[in-house]
Short mmCIF file of C-alpha atoms and ligand atoms in Angstrom, two decimals:
data_model
loop_
_atom_site.label_atom_id
_atom_site.label_comp_id
_atom_site.label_asym_id
_atom_site.label_seq_id
_atom_site.Cartn_x
_atom_site.Cartn_y
_atom_site.Cartn_z
CA MET Z 1 143.39 94.07 58.06
CA THR Z 2 143.22 97.66 58.93
CA PRO Z 3 142.74 98.70 62.52
CA ALA Z 4 139.31 99.41 63.40
CA ALA Z 5 138.16 103.24 63.62
CA PHE Z 6 136.83 102.90 67.54
CA ASP Z 7 137.78 100.37 70.19
CA VAL Z 8 134.25 99.71 71.20
CA ALA Z 9 130.90 100.85 69.21
CA ILE Z 10 128.17 100.73 72.27
CA VAL Z 11 124.36 100.47 70.70
CA GLY Z 12 122.35 101.94 72.81
CA ALA Z 13 122.28 105.57 74.43
CA GLY Z 14 120.04 104.89 77.53
CA ILE Z 15 121.53 105.37 80.92
CA VAL Z 16 123.81 101.63 80.71
CA GLY Z 17 125.36 102.32 77.26
CA ALA Z 18 125.64 106.39 78.34
CA ALA Z 19 127.46 105.19 81.45
CA CYS Z 20 129.52 102.58 79.53
CA ALA Z 21 130.64 105.16 76.98
CA ALA Z 22 131.62 107.53 79.80
CA GLU Z 23 133.36 105.00 81.58
CA CYS Z 24 135.06 103.53 78.21
CA ALA Z 25 136.33 106.83 77.08
CA GLN Z 26 137.68 108.32 79.88
CA ALA Z 27 140.10 104.91 80.20
CA GLY Z 28 141.14 106.25 76.68
CA MET Z 29 139.01 103.85 74.74
CA ARG Z 30 137.72 105.41 70.98
CA VAL Z 31 134.27 105.10 71.56
CA VAL Z 32 131.15 105.48 69.22
CA VAL Z 33 127.75 105.04 70.39
CA ILE Z 34 124.84 104.46 68.24
CA GLU Z 35 121.67 105.19 69.31
CA ARG Z 36 117.99 104.55 67.00
CA ASP Z 37 116.08 106.99 68.61
CA LEU Z 38 116.26 109.48 71.56
CA VAL Z 39 119.10 109.75 74.51
CA GLY Z 40 117.52 108.26 77.25
CA GLY Z 41 114.23 108.05 75.62
CA GLY Z 42 113.52 104.24 76.37
CA ALA Z 43 113.18 102.64 80.23
CA THR Z 44 115.37 105.45 81.23
CA SER Z 45 112.97 107.84 80.66
CA ALA Z 46 110.49 105.70 82.33
CA GLY Z 47 112.14 104.72 85.28
CA MET Z 48 111.78 106.42 88.75
CA GLY Z 49 115.47 107.01 89.29
CA HIS Z 50 115.27 105.72 92.78
CA ILE Z 51 119.19 104.97 93.71
CA VAL Z 52 118.89 101.70 95.94
CA VAL Z 53 120.99 99.20 97.81
CA MET Z 54 119.20 95.73 97.47
CA ASP Z 55 119.51 92.81 98.90
CA ASP Z 56 117.36 89.78 97.22
CA SER Z 57 121.14 88.35 96.60
CA GLU Z 58 124.58 88.93 97.85
CA ALA Z 59 125.41 89.77 93.88
CA GLN Z 60 122.65 92.03 93.81
CA PHE Z 61 124.21 93.95 96.87
CA ALA Z 62 127.40 93.90 95.99
CA LEU Z 63 126.45 95.86 92.26
CA THR Z 64 124.07 97.83 93.80
CA ARG Z 65 126.49 99.26 96.60
CA TYR Z 66 129.43 99.46 94.49
CA SER Z 67 127.03 101.53 91.66
CA GLN Z 68 125.54 103.71 95.09
CA ASN Z 69 129.04 105.07 96.01
CA LEU Z 70 129.66 106.06 92.41
CA TRP Z 71 126.82 107.63 92.13
CA ASN Z 72 127.54 109.54 95.45
CA GLU Z 73 131.30 110.05 94.54
CA LEU Z 74 130.09 111.59 91.03
CA SER Z 75 127.54 113.89 92.46
CA SER Z 76 129.29 117.13 93.25
CA GLN Z 77 129.73 117.10 89.26
CA PHE Z 78 126.29 116.63 88.56
CA PRO Z 79 124.54 119.78 87.05
CA ALA Z 80 121.13 120.60 88.72
CA ASP Z 81 118.57 118.75 85.84
CA VAL Z 82 119.96 115.71 87.05
CA GLU Z 83 118.01 116.58 90.31
CA PHE Z 84 120.46 113.92 92.59
CA GLU Z 85 119.09 113.94 95.98
CA ARG Z 86 120.08 111.83 98.80
CA CYS Z 87 116.57 111.49 100.01
CA GLY Z 88 117.23 107.94 102.12
CA THR Z 89 114.92 105.30 101.31
CA ILE Z 90 112.05 103.91 104.08
CA TRP Z 91 111.15 100.50 103.85
CA VAL Z 92 107.26 100.56 105.17
CA ALA Z 93 106.43 97.15 107.42
CA ALA Z 94 102.64 96.60 107.99
CA ASP Z 95 102.70 93.69 110.29
CA ASP Z 96 105.14 91.67 112.11
CA GLU Z 97 106.41 89.47 109.50
CA GLU Z 98 107.36 92.70 107.78
CA MET Z 99 108.72 94.14 111.02
CA ALA Z 100 110.94 90.73 111.35
CA GLU Z 101 111.76 91.52 107.66
CA VAL Z 102 113.01 95.31 108.93
CA ARG Z 103 115.19 93.79 111.27
CA ARG Z 104 116.74 91.14 109.11
CA LYS Z 105 117.47 93.83 106.76
CA GLN Z 106 118.99 96.24 108.93
CA GLY Z 107 121.58 93.11 110.03
CA PHE Z 108 122.22 92.47 106.65
CA CYS Z 109 123.03 96.31 106.20
CA GLU Z 110 125.28 96.52 109.29
CA ALA Z 111 127.37 93.35 108.60
CA ARG Z 112 128.04 94.89 105.13
CA GLY Z 113 128.94 98.58 106.49
CA VAL Z 114 125.57 100.10 105.05
CA PRO Z 115 123.92 102.71 107.53
CA ALA Z 116 120.36 101.48 108.49
CA GLU Z 117 118.37 102.65 111.30
CA ILE Z 118 115.31 100.83 112.72
CA LEU Z 119 111.63 102.82 112.93
CA ASP Z 120 109.18 102.33 115.18
CA ALA Z 121 105.89 103.40 114.61
CA LYS Z 122 105.86 106.53 116.32
CA ALA Z 123 109.47 107.40 114.63
CA LEU Z 124 108.01 106.16 110.90
CA GLU Z 125 104.67 108.67 111.61
CA GLU Z 126 107.04 111.35 112.50
CA ALA Z 127 109.20 111.11 109.56
CA GLU Z 128 106.25 110.63 106.84
CA PRO Z 129 103.21 112.04 108.68
CA ASN Z 130 100.88 111.25 105.75
CA LEU Z 131 101.34 107.56 105.85
CA ARG Z 132 98.57 106.25 107.39
CA THR Z 133 98.08 105.19 110.86
CA GLY Z 134 98.54 101.38 112.55
CA LEU Z 135 101.59 100.56 110.36
CA MET Z 136 104.69 99.02 112.47
CA GLY Z 137 107.75 100.94 111.79
CA GLY Z 138 110.32 100.77 108.84
CA LEU Z 139 114.02 100.65 108.07
CA LEU Z 140 115.93 104.37 107.09
CA VAL Z 141 118.73 103.76 104.97
CA PRO Z 142 120.11 106.91 104.98
CA GLU Z 143 122.64 106.70 101.66
CA ASP Z 144 120.15 105.70 98.79
CA GLY Z 145 119.00 108.79 96.76
CA VAL Z 146 116.96 109.55 93.66
CA VAL Z 147 118.12 111.23 90.15
CA TYR Z 148 116.44 112.25 87.23
CA PRO Z 149 117.24 109.35 84.62
CA PRO Z 150 116.83 110.88 81.47
CA CYS Z 151 119.31 113.85 82.28
CA ALA Z 152 121.55 111.79 83.98
CA ALA Z 153 121.77 109.77 80.52
CA ARG Z 154 122.62 112.85 78.87
CA TYR Z 155 125.27 114.14 81.51
CA LEU Z 156 127.20 111.04 81.05
CA LEU Z 157 127.05 111.03 77.57
CA GLU Z 158 128.15 114.72 77.30
CA ARG Z 159 131.44 113.02 79.59
CA ALA Z 160 131.91 110.86 77.39
CA LYS Z 161 131.42 112.83 74.09
CA ASP Z 162 134.30 115.62 76.28
CA ARG Z 163 136.34 112.69 75.98
CA GLY Z 164 136.34 112.27 72.33
CA ALA Z 165 133.36 109.69 72.06
CA VAL Z 166 131.02 109.75 68.82
CA VAL Z 167 127.26 109.75 68.91
CA ARG Z 168 125.33 108.44 65.97
CA LEU Z 169 121.90 108.86 66.50
CA GLY Z 170 118.60 107.93 64.39
CA GLN Z 171 119.65 105.12 63.11
CA PRO Z 172 119.58 101.68 64.57
CA ALA Z 173 121.74 98.84 63.93
CA ILE Z 174 120.83 95.63 62.76
CA GLU Z 175 123.81 93.42 63.54
CA ALA Z 176 127.04 93.16 65.31
CA ASN Z 177 129.96 91.26 63.69
CA ARG Z 178 133.59 90.86 63.81
CA GLU Z 179 133.91 93.96 61.68
CA GLY Z 180 131.85 96.04 63.70
CA PRO Z 181 127.83 96.79 64.04
CA ARG Z 182 126.01 97.42 60.69
CA LEU Z 183 123.41 100.42 60.45
CA ARG Z 184 119.93 99.72 59.13
CA ASP Z 185 121.06 101.80 55.72
CA GLY Z 186 124.10 99.45 55.28
CA THR Z 187 126.77 101.69 56.75
CA LEU Z 188 129.10 99.31 58.70
CA VAL Z 189 130.70 101.34 61.84
CA PRO Z 190 134.20 99.56 62.23
CA ALA Z 191 134.90 98.78 65.63
CA ARG Z 192 137.09 95.80 67.20
CA VAL Z 193 133.90 95.20 69.99
CA THR Z 194 130.50 95.97 70.05
CA VAL Z 195 128.79 96.28 73.25
CA ASN Z 196 124.99 95.40 73.10
CA ALA Z 197 123.57 97.90 75.56
CA GLY Z 198 120.11 97.76 74.06
CA GLY Z 199 117.99 97.31 77.20
CA ALA Z 200 114.39 95.36 76.87
CA SER Z 201 114.96 95.43 72.90
CA SER Z 202 119.04 93.86 73.20
CA PRO Z 203 117.34 90.96 71.90
CA SER Z 204 116.63 92.72 68.46
CA LEU Z 205 120.49 92.64 68.24
CA THR Z 206 121.61 89.48 69.63
CA PRO Z 207 118.95 86.91 68.98
CA GLY Z 208 118.15 84.68 71.97
CA VAL Z 209 119.76 86.77 74.74
CA GLU Z 210 117.54 85.92 77.70
CA VAL Z 211 115.90 89.54 77.98
CA GLN Z 212 112.35 90.02 78.72
CA LYS Z 213 109.99 92.92 78.90
CA ARG Z 214 108.54 93.72 82.19
CA LYS Z 215 106.06 96.41 81.96
CA GLY Z 216 105.76 98.86 84.27
CA HIS Z 217 103.16 102.31 85.31
CA LEU Z 218 104.08 105.53 87.00
CA VAL Z 219 102.21 108.37 88.05
CA ILE Z 220 103.25 111.85 88.76
CA THR Z 221 101.39 114.35 90.69
CA ASP Z 222 101.82 118.28 90.58
CA ARG Z 223 103.55 120.04 92.94
CA TYR Z 224 103.43 119.46 96.50
CA PRO Z 225 106.23 120.12 98.38
CA ARG Z 226 106.78 118.06 101.50
CA PHE Z 227 103.70 116.06 101.31
CA VAL Z 228 106.46 113.15 101.12
CA HIS Z 229 110.11 113.16 102.27
CA HIS Z 230 112.12 109.70 101.40
CA GLN Z 231 111.54 107.37 98.88
CA LEU Z 232 109.03 104.87 100.81
CA VAL Z 233 108.40 101.32 99.21
CA GLU Z 234 106.42 98.80 101.13
CA LEU Z 235 108.14 95.28 102.29
CA GLY Z 236 105.38 93.59 100.90
CA TYR Z 237 106.80 94.60 97.12
CA LEU Z 238 109.50 91.83 98.12
CA LYS Z 239 106.57 89.28 98.06
CA SER Z 240 105.13 90.72 94.96
CA ALA Z 241 108.27 91.93 92.87
CA HIS Z 242 109.86 88.29 93.62
CA SER Z 243 107.06 86.68 91.75
CA LEU Z 244 108.13 85.89 88.09
CA THR Z 245 104.95 85.40 86.66
CA SER Z 246 102.16 87.01 87.96
CA ASP Z 247 101.24 91.13 87.46
CA SER Z 248 101.55 92.91 90.51
CA VAL Z 249 101.31 96.33 92.12
CA ALA Z 250 103.42 97.67 95.20
CA PHE Z 251 103.69 101.00 97.03
CA ASN Z 252 106.07 102.92 96.01
CA ILE Z 253 106.75 106.40 96.25
CA GLN Z 254 109.36 109.34 95.51
CA PRO Z 255 109.45 113.22 96.34
CA ARG Z 256 110.82 114.65 93.38
CA ARG Z 257 112.77 118.19 94.17
CA THR Z 258 110.33 119.81 92.30
CA GLY Z 259 107.68 118.73 94.91
CA GLN Z 260 105.73 116.79 92.83
CA VAL Z 261 105.19 112.94 93.98
CA LEU Z 262 105.93 109.97 91.75
CA ILE Z 263 103.93 107.13 92.48
CA GLY Z 264 104.79 103.41 91.56
CA SER Z 265 105.18 100.84 90.62
CA SER Z 266 103.57 97.73 88.74
CA ARG Z 267 105.05 94.45 87.08
CA GLN Z 268 103.69 92.61 84.10
CA TYR Z 269 104.98 90.16 81.96
CA GLY Z 270 103.91 89.11 78.26
CA VAL Z 271 102.36 92.73 77.46
CA ASP Z 272 103.85 93.99 74.12
CA ASP Z 273 102.73 97.22 74.18
CA LEU Z 274 103.58 100.36 75.99
CA LYS Z 275 99.88 101.84 76.37
CA VAL Z 276 98.68 103.02 80.16
CA GLU Z 277 96.35 100.42 81.26
CA PRO Z 278 93.74 102.20 83.10
CA PHE Z 279 92.98 98.58 85.24
CA MET Z 280 96.76 98.30 86.07
CA LEU Z 281 96.87 102.41 87.02
CA GLN Z 282 94.00 101.91 89.45
CA LYS Z 283 95.14 99.03 90.84
CA MET Z 284 98.52 100.66 91.66
CA LEU Z 285 97.07 103.57 92.84
CA GLN Z 286 94.40 101.63 95.09
CA ARG Z 287 97.46 100.15 96.63
CA ALA Z 288 99.29 103.73 97.09
CA ARG Z 289 96.20 104.89 98.72
CA GLU Z 290 95.93 102.43 101.17
CA TYR Z 291 99.39 103.52 102.51
CA MET Z 292 98.95 107.16 102.03
CA PRO Z 293 95.36 108.31 102.13
CA GLY Z 294 96.04 111.78 101.28
CA LEU Z 295 97.21 110.94 98.22
CA SER Z 296 93.36 110.74 97.22
CA ARG Z 297 93.34 114.65 97.31
CA LEU Z 298 96.38 115.34 94.96
CA SER Z 299 96.10 116.04 91.60
CA ALA Z 300 98.09 113.68 88.87
CA ILE Z 301 99.48 115.21 85.66
CA ARG Z 302 100.42 112.30 83.73
CA ALA Z 303 100.89 108.22 83.64
CA TRP Z 304 103.52 106.22 81.61
CA THR Z 305 104.80 102.93 81.00
CA GLY Z 306 108.14 101.33 80.41
CA PHE Z 307 109.66 98.06 79.66
CA ARG Z 308 112.14 97.02 82.17
CA PRO Z 309 114.77 94.36 80.73
CA ALA Z 310 114.71 91.55 82.88
CA THR Z 311 116.53 88.40 83.20
CA PRO Z 312 115.45 84.85 84.23
CA ASP Z 313 117.94 85.19 87.48
CA LYS Z 314 117.33 89.01 88.06
CA LEU Z 315 121.03 89.87 87.58
CA PRO Z 316 122.40 91.68 84.22
CA LEU Z 317 124.32 90.74 81.54
CA ILE Z 318 127.59 92.42 81.70
CA GLY Z 319 130.54 90.50 79.27
CA PRO Z 320 131.10 88.86 76.51
CA CYS Z 321 128.60 86.52 74.30
CA PRO Z 322 130.57 83.34 74.68
CA GLY Z 323 131.27 82.07 71.48
CA GLN Z 324 131.53 85.59 70.14
CA GLU Z 325 134.71 87.11 71.61
CA TRP Z 326 133.69 90.46 69.59
CA LEU Z 327 129.97 91.15 71.16
CA TYR Z 328 129.97 92.31 74.72
CA LEU Z 329 126.39 92.82 76.55
CA ALA Z 330 125.44 95.49 79.01
CA THR Z 331 122.03 94.64 79.29
CA GLY Z 332 119.25 92.95 81.65
CA HIS Z 333 119.17 95.32 84.63
CA GLU Z 334 115.21 94.78 84.86
CA GLY Z 335 114.27 97.25 87.80
CA LEU Z 336 117.52 98.39 88.99
CA GLY Z 337 119.34 99.82 85.80
CA ILE Z 338 119.37 103.60 86.57
CA THR Z 339 121.22 102.65 89.80
CA THR Z 340 123.25 99.47 88.73
CA SER Z 341 124.60 101.69 85.34
CA LEU Z 342 127.32 102.77 86.98
CA GLY Z 343 128.91 99.61 88.42
CA THR Z 344 128.19 97.80 85.11
CA ALA Z 345 130.50 100.33 83.08
CA LYS Z 346 133.01 99.63 85.33
CA LEU Z 347 132.76 95.67 85.44
CA LEU Z 348 132.57 96.22 81.12
CA ALA Z 349 135.39 98.40 81.19
CA ASP Z 350 137.40 96.11 83.38
CA GLN Z 351 136.91 93.35 81.09
CA LEU Z 352 137.83 95.03 78.12
CA LEU Z 353 140.89 96.50 79.43
CA ASN Z 354 141.59 93.46 81.37
CA ARG Z 355 141.71 95.63 84.74
CA PRO Z 356 141.14 94.11 88.31
CA ALA Z 357 137.28 94.64 89.23
CA GLN Z 358 136.42 96.02 92.52
CA ILE Z 359 133.91 93.25 92.68
CA PRO Z 360 133.72 89.48 91.39
CA VAL Z 361 132.21 89.82 88.04
CA GLU Z 362 131.40 86.18 87.73
CA PRO Z 363 128.08 86.53 88.80
CA TYR Z 364 126.81 88.88 85.46
CA LEU Z 365 128.45 87.15 83.00
CA PRO Z 366 126.24 86.23 80.08
CA ALA Z 367 128.13 82.92 79.89
CA ARG Z 368 126.07 81.73 83.36
CA THR Z 369 122.99 81.75 81.41
CA LYS Z 370 120.95 78.82 79.03
CA GLN Z 371 122.07 81.15 76.02
CA GLY Z 372 125.70 81.28 77.70
CA SER Z 373 125.96 77.45 77.80
CA THR Z 374 124.43 76.32 74.50
CA HIS Z 375 127.11 78.78 72.50
CA ALA Z 376 129.79 77.72 74.96
CA MET M 1 69.22 141.62 97.18
CA PRO M 2 71.13 138.89 96.63
CA GLU M 3 72.27 136.47 99.25
CA THR M 4 76.01 137.11 99.81
CA VAL M 5 78.68 134.88 101.05
CA SER M 6 82.36 136.72 103.19
CA LEU M 7 85.50 134.26 102.85
CA THR M 8 89.41 135.39 103.05
CA ILE M 9 91.81 135.82 100.12
CA ASP M 10 95.52 135.80 101.20
CA GLY M 11 94.30 136.96 104.57
CA LEU M 12 91.82 139.68 103.68
CA GLN M 13 87.91 139.59 104.18
CA VAL M 14 85.84 139.83 100.82
CA ARG M 15 82.32 139.66 100.79
CA VAL M 16 80.28 138.74 97.02
CA PRO M 17 77.17 137.24 96.03
CA ALA M 18 76.58 133.54 96.69
CA GLY M 19 77.91 131.44 93.41
CA THR M 20 80.51 133.84 92.35
CA PRO M 21 83.33 131.49 91.45
CA VAL M 22 86.51 131.91 93.51
CA ALA M 23 88.35 133.10 90.44
CA THR M 24 85.95 136.18 89.93
CA ALA M 25 86.42 136.95 93.92
CA ILE M 26 90.41 136.87 93.05
CA LEU M 27 90.20 139.12 90.05
CA SER M 28 87.94 141.48 92.04
CA SER M 29 90.11 141.63 95.20
CA GLY M 30 92.66 143.01 92.70
CA ARG M 31 94.58 140.43 91.59
CA THR M 32 95.30 139.01 88.31
CA SER M 33 98.51 136.72 89.65
CA PHE M 34 97.33 133.44 91.16
CA ARG M 35 100.23 131.57 91.37
CA ARG M 36 103.80 131.23 89.70
CA SER M 37 105.17 129.14 86.85
CA VAL M 38 107.70 126.47 87.36
CA ARG M 39 110.30 129.15 86.34
CA GLY M 40 108.28 131.87 88.38
CA GLU M 41 106.11 133.86 86.08
CA PRO M 42 103.02 134.81 87.13
CA ARG M 43 99.93 133.13 85.87
CA GLY M 44 95.96 133.56 85.91
CA PRO M 45 93.12 132.36 84.49
CA LEU M 46 93.09 132.07 80.90
CA CYS M 47 90.20 129.39 79.80
CA GLY M 48 87.74 130.37 82.62
CA MET M 49 86.29 126.43 81.66
CA GLY M 50 88.16 124.19 83.80
CA ILE M 51 90.76 123.34 81.24
CA CYS M 52 93.90 124.86 80.90
CA TYR M 53 94.66 125.04 85.26
CA GLU M 54 96.06 128.17 84.95
CA CYS M 55 94.03 129.58 87.89
CA ARG M 56 95.33 126.80 90.56
CA VAL M 57 94.97 128.11 94.00
CA THR M 58 94.88 126.63 97.74
CA VAL M 59 91.34 126.56 99.10
CA ASN M 60 90.79 125.33 102.39
CA GLY M 61 94.56 124.47 102.58
CA GLN M 62 94.39 122.10 99.61
CA ALA M 63 96.54 122.78 96.97
CA HIS M 64 96.42 123.02 93.14
CA LEU M 65 92.49 123.31 93.00
CA ARG M 66 91.14 125.19 89.83
CA SER M 67 89.59 128.47 91.15
CA CYS M 68 87.48 128.76 88.37
CA GLN M 69 85.32 126.13 88.80
CA ILE M 70 84.73 126.38 92.39
CA PRO M 71 81.80 128.68 93.87
CA CYS M 72 82.83 131.08 97.03
CA GLN M 73 81.40 129.50 100.29
CA ASP M 74 81.13 131.20 103.50
CA GLY M 75 83.84 130.81 105.79
CA MET M 76 86.26 129.75 102.95
CA ASP M 77 90.19 130.31 102.92
CA VAL M 78 91.71 131.05 99.87
CA GLN M 79 95.54 131.29 98.95
CA THR M 80 97.35 132.57 95.94
CA ASP M 81 100.72 132.14 95.19
CA GLY M 82 101.16 135.28 93.02
C1 FAD Y 401 108.41 101.96 85.79
C2 FAD Y 401 110.06 101.89 85.88
C3 FAD Y 401 110.57 102.20 87.20
C4 FAD Y 401 111.81 101.82 87.15
N1 FAD Y 401 112.59 102.13 88.47
C5 FAD Y 401 113.54 102.28 88.67
C6 FAD Y 401 114.35 102.61 89.92
O1 FAD Y 401 113.69 103.66 90.88
N2 FAD Y 401 115.95 102.47 90.14
C7 FAD Y 401 116.40 102.14 88.78
O2 FAD Y 401 117.79 101.89 88.89
N3 FAD Y 401 115.87 101.56 87.87
C8 FAD Y 401 114.84 101.55 87.98
N4 FAD Y 401 113.88 101.36 86.66
C9 FAD Y 401 114.82 100.18 85.73
C10 FAD Y 401 115.73 101.19 84.72
O3 FAD Y 401 114.31 102.17 84.67
C11 FAD Y 401 116.20 100.44 83.67
O4 FAD Y 401 116.76 98.97 83.90
C12 FAD Y 401 117.06 100.83 83.10
O5 FAD Y 401 116.66 102.38 82.68
C13 FAD Y 401 117.75 100.15 81.89
O6 FAD Y 401 118.56 101.08 80.85
P1 FAD Y 401 118.88 100.52 79.53
O7 FAD Y 401 120.04 101.90 78.94
O8 FAD Y 401 119.34 99.56 79.35
O9 FAD Y 401 117.78 100.73 78.49
P2 FAD Y 401 116.96 101.50 77.69
O10 FAD Y 401 116.62 102.61 78.56
O11 FAD Y 401 115.91 101.35 77.24
O12 FAD Y 401 118.41 102.04 76.67
C14 FAD Y 401 118.06 101.09 75.42
C15 FAD Y 401 118.43 102.35 74.29
O13 FAD Y 401 118.77 101.33 73.34
C16 FAD Y 401 118.44 101.92 72.12
N5 FAD Y 401 118.44 100.65 71.52
C17 FAD Y 401 117.94 99.39 71.42
N6 FAD Y 401 118.01 98.43 70.44
C18 FAD Y 401 118.91 99.40 69.91
C19 FAD Y 401 119.39 98.93 68.00
N7 FAD Y 401 119.24 97.92 67.62
N8 FAD Y 401 120.44 99.91 67.68
C20 FAD Y 401 120.09 101.33 68.10
N9 FAD Y 401 119.41 101.82 69.31
C21 FAD Y 401 119.22 100.98 69.90
C22 FAD Y 401 117.18 101.76 72.55
O14 FAD Y 401 116.56 103.35 71.79
C23 FAD Y 401 117.29 102.90 73.67
O15 FAD Y 401 117.26 104.27 73.05
C24 FAD Y 401 112.53 101.31 86.52
C25 FAD Y 401 111.73 101.09 85.14
C26 FAD Y 401 110.41 101.35 85.17
C27 FAD Y 401 109.79 100.75 83.24
S1 FES Y 402 90.87 129.38 84.16
FE1 FES Y 402 91.30 127.71 83.08
S2 FES Y 402 90.99 126.00 84.14
FE2 FES Y 402 90.26 127.75 85.52
#
C-alpha cells in the first residue's frame, strides 16, 4: 500500500473544521481541508459568536468552559477583525422563578470555579439602562465574550496553512472511504483519516449521522454605541430552547465592537430553506422589544438565517464513526459551535494522536448515539 | 413672508422656511459632511429621496435619521457627525 499523502482530510471549513485543521497542523499532522463553498460561509457566518459557558449538563459545561479558556488564551494573537471582546453575559431574570434560577446558576458556577455575580434589580438597571424597568435581576458572568465568527474561522485556517495545511476550495467531498475522501469530479484526496466537519450538511457525506437542521434568525442594527454593554440573554431562554419540537424565540442581544446591536434569536425545526420568514422575525423582535422597548427606535439594516447542526441529546459528535475507523465526526454543535470549536479541535487531535485529553471525551463520542449503536 | 422655524445644528441657531428638509438646512449652514463612514470618510446626501441613507444625522438625540426625509421643526436639535 502506498502511504497516504495526508494524515487527515477535514471536510468543511466552518469554525469547527478550521479549528480542527489548526490543531492537527500544530500537532505536526499533514492536513488537507476540503470546502465546497466559502471558508466560514455556512452556519459560522450566520452565528452570533457568543462565547458562553453553559450548564444544561455536566458534559456541556465541561466542553464550553474548556473552550472558553482556550479562546481567552488565544485572544492576544487575534487580528482586529476577529473582534474578540470579553463583554460578559448577563442572564436576565423577569420573575421570581427566574431569579431562583439565577441563584442556582450562580451556585453551579461557583462550585466549578467560574466567576458569576448576582445582580439585583437596581444593579441590573445600572449595568443596562436600556432594559425595561421591573425586571428582577440577573447573573453576570464576566468571563464570557464575543467574536466575529467568519473572521475567527479564517484566522484559524490561516494558522493551519502557516503550519503546512493545504486548503482545497470549490468542490464538495461526495464520499469518504478508507483511501480518503472523493471529490465531485472523481479526484481522490489520499488521507489516512477523513473528518466530517460539514455542520448541518454533514449527513450528506455520512448518511445516517444524527444531525438535523435547526434554523435561526438574526437581525443587526445600525451603529448605536453603548446602547447595550453585555451579551444579554433572557432566562426564559432555558424554557424555550429546551423544547426540541416546537418553534421558539428568545431575547438574546449582543453589542458588536462597531456599535451595532445584534438581535436574536429563533429556533425552528423542519424548515429546509434559508429564507428570512417575516412571521418569525416579527415574533423575535416583539420578544426583544418586551425586554428593551428602546429597540423600536433603532434602525435594522440586515436580517439573515442559518442552520444550527442539532443532535438529539444536544451534545456534539466528536470521534470515530463506529464501524468506519477511518472516518471521524466533528459535527452536531447546535447553537454552541462557535464556542465549542476550540475544545472540539483539542479532543479530536487527542483521539487521532492517542494523547491524553484534558476533559473526559466519552460524552461526545459518536458511539453513544443510535447510529453509533446500529453500526457497533 | 413664508412662515419660518428655528432650530439648532451642532449648537448653532438657524432659521429656515417651514417645511425645509433638515438636509437642506444643514447644507445651507455650510456643512457638506453629515457623518463619517465606518472607515472615517465624510458622507453627505446623495439621492435626496430616502433611499441611500447617506444623509443620516442625529435629531433630538435619535441617531441615524435620514435628514432628507424630515422637515425642520421649531426647537429641533440636529447633530451632524461630519
Ligand atoms: C442564528 C444562529 C446563532 C448562533 N449563535 C451562536 C453563538 O452565539 N455562539 C455559538 O457558540 N454558536 C452559535 N451558533 C451556532 C454556530 O454558528 C454553529 O454551531 C457553528 O457555526 C457550526 O460550525 P460548523 O463548522 O460545524 O458548521 P458550518 O459553519 O456550517 O461549516 C460547515 C462547512 O462545511 C462545508 N461542507 C459541508 N459538507 C461538505 C462537503 N460534503 N464537502 C465540502 N464541504 C462541505 C459547508 O460548505 C460549510 O462551510 C449560532 C447559529 C445560528 C444559526
Ligand atoms: S440623501 Fe439619500 S436617503 Fe437622504
